[in-house]
PDB file of C-alpha atoms in Angstrom:
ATOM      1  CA  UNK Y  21      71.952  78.662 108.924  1.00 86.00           C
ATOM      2  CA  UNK Y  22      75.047  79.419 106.651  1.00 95.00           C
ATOM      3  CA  UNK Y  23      77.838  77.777 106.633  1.00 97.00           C
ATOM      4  CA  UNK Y  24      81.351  79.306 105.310  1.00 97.00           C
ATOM      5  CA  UNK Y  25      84.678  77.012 104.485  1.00 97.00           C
ATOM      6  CA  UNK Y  26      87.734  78.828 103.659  1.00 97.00           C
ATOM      7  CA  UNK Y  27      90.527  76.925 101.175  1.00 97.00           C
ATOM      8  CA  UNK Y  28      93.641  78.235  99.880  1.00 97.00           C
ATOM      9  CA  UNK Y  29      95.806  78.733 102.467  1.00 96.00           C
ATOM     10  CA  UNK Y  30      99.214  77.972 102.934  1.00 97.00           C
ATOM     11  CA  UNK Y  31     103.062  78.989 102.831  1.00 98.00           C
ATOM     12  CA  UNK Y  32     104.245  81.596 100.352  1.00 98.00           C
ATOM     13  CA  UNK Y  33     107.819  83.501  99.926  1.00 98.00           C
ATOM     14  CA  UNK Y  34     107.611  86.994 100.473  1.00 98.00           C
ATOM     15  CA  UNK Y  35     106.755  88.436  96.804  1.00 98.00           C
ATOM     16  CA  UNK Y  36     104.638  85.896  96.232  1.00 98.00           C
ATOM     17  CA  UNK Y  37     101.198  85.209  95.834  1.00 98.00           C
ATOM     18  CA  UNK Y  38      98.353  82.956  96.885  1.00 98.00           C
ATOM     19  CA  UNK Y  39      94.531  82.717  96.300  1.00 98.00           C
ATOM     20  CA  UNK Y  40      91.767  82.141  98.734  1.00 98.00           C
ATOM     21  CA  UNK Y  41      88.595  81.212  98.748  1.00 98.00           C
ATOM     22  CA  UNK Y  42      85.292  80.894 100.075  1.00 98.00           C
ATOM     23  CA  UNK Y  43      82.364  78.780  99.943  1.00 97.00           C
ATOM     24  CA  UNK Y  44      79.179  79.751 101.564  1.00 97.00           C
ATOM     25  CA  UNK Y  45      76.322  77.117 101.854  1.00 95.00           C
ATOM     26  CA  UNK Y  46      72.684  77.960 103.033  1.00 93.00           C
ATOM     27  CA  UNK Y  47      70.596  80.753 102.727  1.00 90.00           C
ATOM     28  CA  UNK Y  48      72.705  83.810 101.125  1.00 91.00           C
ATOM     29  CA  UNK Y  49      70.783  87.548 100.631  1.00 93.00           C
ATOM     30  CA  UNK Y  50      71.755  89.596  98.069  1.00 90.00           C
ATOM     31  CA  UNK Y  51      72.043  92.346 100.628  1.00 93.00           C
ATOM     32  CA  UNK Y  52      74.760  90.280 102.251  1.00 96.00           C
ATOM     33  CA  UNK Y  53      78.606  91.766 102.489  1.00 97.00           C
ATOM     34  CA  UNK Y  54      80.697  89.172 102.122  1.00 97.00           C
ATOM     35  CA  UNK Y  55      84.521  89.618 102.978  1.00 98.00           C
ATOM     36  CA  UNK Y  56      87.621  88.274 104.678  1.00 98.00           C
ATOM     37  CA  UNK Y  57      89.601  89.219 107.779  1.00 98.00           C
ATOM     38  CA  UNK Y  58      92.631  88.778 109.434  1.00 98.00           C
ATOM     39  CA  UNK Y  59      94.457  87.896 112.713  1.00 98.00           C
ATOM     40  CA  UNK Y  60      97.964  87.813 113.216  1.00 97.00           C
ATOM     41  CA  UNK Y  61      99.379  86.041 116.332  1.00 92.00           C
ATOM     42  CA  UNK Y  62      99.010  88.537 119.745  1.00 95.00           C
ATOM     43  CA  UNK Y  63      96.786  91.228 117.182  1.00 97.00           C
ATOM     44  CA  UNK Y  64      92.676  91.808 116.878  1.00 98.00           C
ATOM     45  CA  UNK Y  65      90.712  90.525 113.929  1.00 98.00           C
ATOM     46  CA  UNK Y  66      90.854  93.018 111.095  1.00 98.00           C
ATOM     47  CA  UNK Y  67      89.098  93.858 108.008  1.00 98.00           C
ATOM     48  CA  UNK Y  68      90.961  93.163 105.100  1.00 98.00           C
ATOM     49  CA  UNK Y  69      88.346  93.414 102.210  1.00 98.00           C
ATOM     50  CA  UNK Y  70      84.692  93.095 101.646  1.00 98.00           C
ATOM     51  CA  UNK Y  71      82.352  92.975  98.783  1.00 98.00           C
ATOM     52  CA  UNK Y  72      78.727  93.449  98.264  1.00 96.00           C
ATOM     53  CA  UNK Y  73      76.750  91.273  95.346  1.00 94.00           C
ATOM     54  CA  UNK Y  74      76.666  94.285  93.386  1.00 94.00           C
ATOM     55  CA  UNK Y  75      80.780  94.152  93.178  1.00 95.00           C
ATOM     56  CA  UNK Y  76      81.131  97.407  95.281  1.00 97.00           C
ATOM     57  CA  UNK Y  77      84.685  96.829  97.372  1.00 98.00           C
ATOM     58  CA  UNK Y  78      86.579  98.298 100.384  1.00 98.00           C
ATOM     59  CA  UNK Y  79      90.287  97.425 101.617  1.00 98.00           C
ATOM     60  CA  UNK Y  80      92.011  97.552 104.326  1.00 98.00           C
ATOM     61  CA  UNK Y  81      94.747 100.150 103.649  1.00 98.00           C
ATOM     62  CA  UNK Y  82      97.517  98.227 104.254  1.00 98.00           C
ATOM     63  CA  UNK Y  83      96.506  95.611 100.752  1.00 98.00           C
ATOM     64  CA  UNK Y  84      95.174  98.226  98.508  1.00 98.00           C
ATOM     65  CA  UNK Y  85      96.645  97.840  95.325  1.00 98.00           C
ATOM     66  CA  UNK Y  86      98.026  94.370  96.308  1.00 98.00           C
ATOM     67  CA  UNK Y  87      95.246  92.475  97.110  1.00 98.00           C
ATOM     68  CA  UNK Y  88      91.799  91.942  94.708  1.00 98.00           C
ATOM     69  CA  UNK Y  89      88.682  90.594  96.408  1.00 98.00           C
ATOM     70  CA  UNK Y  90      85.738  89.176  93.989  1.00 98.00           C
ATOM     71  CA  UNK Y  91      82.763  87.341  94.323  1.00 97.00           C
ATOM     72  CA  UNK Y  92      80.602  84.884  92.190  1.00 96.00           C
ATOM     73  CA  UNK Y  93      77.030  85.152  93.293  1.00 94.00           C
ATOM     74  CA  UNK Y  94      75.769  82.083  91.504  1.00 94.00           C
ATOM     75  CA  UNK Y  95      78.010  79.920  93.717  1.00 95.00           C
ATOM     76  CA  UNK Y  96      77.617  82.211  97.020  1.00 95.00           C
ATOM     77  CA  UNK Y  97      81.982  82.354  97.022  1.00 97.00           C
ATOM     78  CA  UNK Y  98      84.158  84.800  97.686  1.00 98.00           C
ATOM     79  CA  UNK Y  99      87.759  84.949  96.491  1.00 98.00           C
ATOM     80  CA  UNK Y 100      90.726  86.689  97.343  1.00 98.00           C
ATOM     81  CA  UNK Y 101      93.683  87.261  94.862  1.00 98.00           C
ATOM     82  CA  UNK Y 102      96.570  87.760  97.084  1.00 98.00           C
ATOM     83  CA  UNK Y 103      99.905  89.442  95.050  1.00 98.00           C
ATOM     84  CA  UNK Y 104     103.227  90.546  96.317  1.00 98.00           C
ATOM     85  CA  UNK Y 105     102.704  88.942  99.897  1.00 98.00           C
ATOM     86  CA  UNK Y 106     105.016  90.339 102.711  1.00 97.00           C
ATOM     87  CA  UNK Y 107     105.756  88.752 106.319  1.00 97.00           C
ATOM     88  CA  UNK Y 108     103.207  91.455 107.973  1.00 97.00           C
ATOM     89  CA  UNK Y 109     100.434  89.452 105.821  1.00 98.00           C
ATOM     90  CA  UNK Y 110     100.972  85.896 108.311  1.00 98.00           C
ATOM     91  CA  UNK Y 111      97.683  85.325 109.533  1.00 98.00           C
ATOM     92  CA  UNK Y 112      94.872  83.471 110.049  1.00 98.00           C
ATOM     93  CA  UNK Y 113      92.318  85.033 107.629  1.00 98.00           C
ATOM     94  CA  UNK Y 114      88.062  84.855 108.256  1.00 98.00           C
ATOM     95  CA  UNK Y 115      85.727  84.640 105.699  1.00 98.00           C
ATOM     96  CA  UNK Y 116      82.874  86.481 106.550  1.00 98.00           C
ATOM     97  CA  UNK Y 117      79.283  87.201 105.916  1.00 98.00           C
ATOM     98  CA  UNK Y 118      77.879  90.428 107.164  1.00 97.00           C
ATOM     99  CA  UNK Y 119      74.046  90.042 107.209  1.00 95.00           C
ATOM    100  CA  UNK Y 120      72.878  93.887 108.035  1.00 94.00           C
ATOM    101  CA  UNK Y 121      74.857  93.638 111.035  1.00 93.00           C
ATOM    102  CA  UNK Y 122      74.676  89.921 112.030  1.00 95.00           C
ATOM    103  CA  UNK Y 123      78.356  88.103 111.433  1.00 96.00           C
ATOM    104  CA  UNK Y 124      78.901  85.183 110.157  1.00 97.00           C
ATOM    105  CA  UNK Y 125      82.440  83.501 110.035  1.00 98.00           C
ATOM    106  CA  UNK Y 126      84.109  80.656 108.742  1.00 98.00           C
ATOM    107  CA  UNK Y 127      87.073  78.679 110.744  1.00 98.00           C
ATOM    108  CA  UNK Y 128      89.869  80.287 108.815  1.00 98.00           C
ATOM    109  CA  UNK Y 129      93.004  79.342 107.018  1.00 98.00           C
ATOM    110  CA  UNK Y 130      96.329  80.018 107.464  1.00 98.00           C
ATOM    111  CA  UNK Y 131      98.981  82.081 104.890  1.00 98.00           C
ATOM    112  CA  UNK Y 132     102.847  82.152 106.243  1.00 98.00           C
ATOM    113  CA  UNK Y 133     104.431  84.531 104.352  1.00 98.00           C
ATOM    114  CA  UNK Y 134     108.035  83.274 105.032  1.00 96.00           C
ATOM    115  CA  UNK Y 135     111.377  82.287 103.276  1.00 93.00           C
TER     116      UNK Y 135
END
C-alpha cells in the first residue's frame, strides 16, 4: 500500500513563490512516475509535472519555465519549486504516483495565489 502526504501549501501574492512537497511511505518502484496535479474550483484534475527516478521531467505548458519539479529517491519525496505564482495557479494540487498505469494520490493541499 503507499501512502502520499502533501505539505506546503498555502497563500501566496501573485509573484510569489511557494514550495511543495511530498512524502511517499510504503513500497516505492524505481519504475514509478511520481508527479503533482492540479484542480481549480469548477475545472478537471490536470497534470502539472511529473518525474521519473532517473530525473527525466514533463510540464504542463502553462508552468514551464516557472515551475521546477525534483525528486529525492532515498526519501521516496517529491518536491515542487513553485516561482512567479499567478491567480490561474489557485488550486488544490495532487501528489501522485503513477505505477505503470495504476494511480496513486495523496489528499492534496491548497495554494491561493491572491493579494
Amino acid at each position: 500500500q503507499v501512502q502520499l502526504v502533501e505539505s506546503g501549501g498555502g497563500l501566496v501574492q501573485p509573484g510569489g513563490s511557494l514550495r511543495l512537497s511530498c512524502a511517499a511511505s510504503g513500497i516505492i518502484f524505481s519504475s514509478d512516475v511520481m508527479g503533482w496535479y492540479r484542480q481549480a474550483p469548477g475545472k478537471e484534475r490536470e497534470l502539472v509535472a511529473r518525474i521519473s527516478s532517473g530525473g527525466s521531467t514533463n510540464y504542463a505548458d502553462s508552468v514551464k519555465g516557472r515551475f521546477i519539479i525534483s525528486r529525492d529517491n532515498a526519501k521516496n519525496t517529491v518536491y515542487l519549486q513553485m516561482n512567479s505564482l499567478q491567480s490561474g495557479d489557485t488550486a488544490v494540487y495532487y501528489c501522485n504516483i503513477d505505477r505503470q498505469g495504476l494511480h496513486y494520490w495523496g489528499k492534496g493541499t491548497l495554494v491561493t495565489v491572491s493579494l
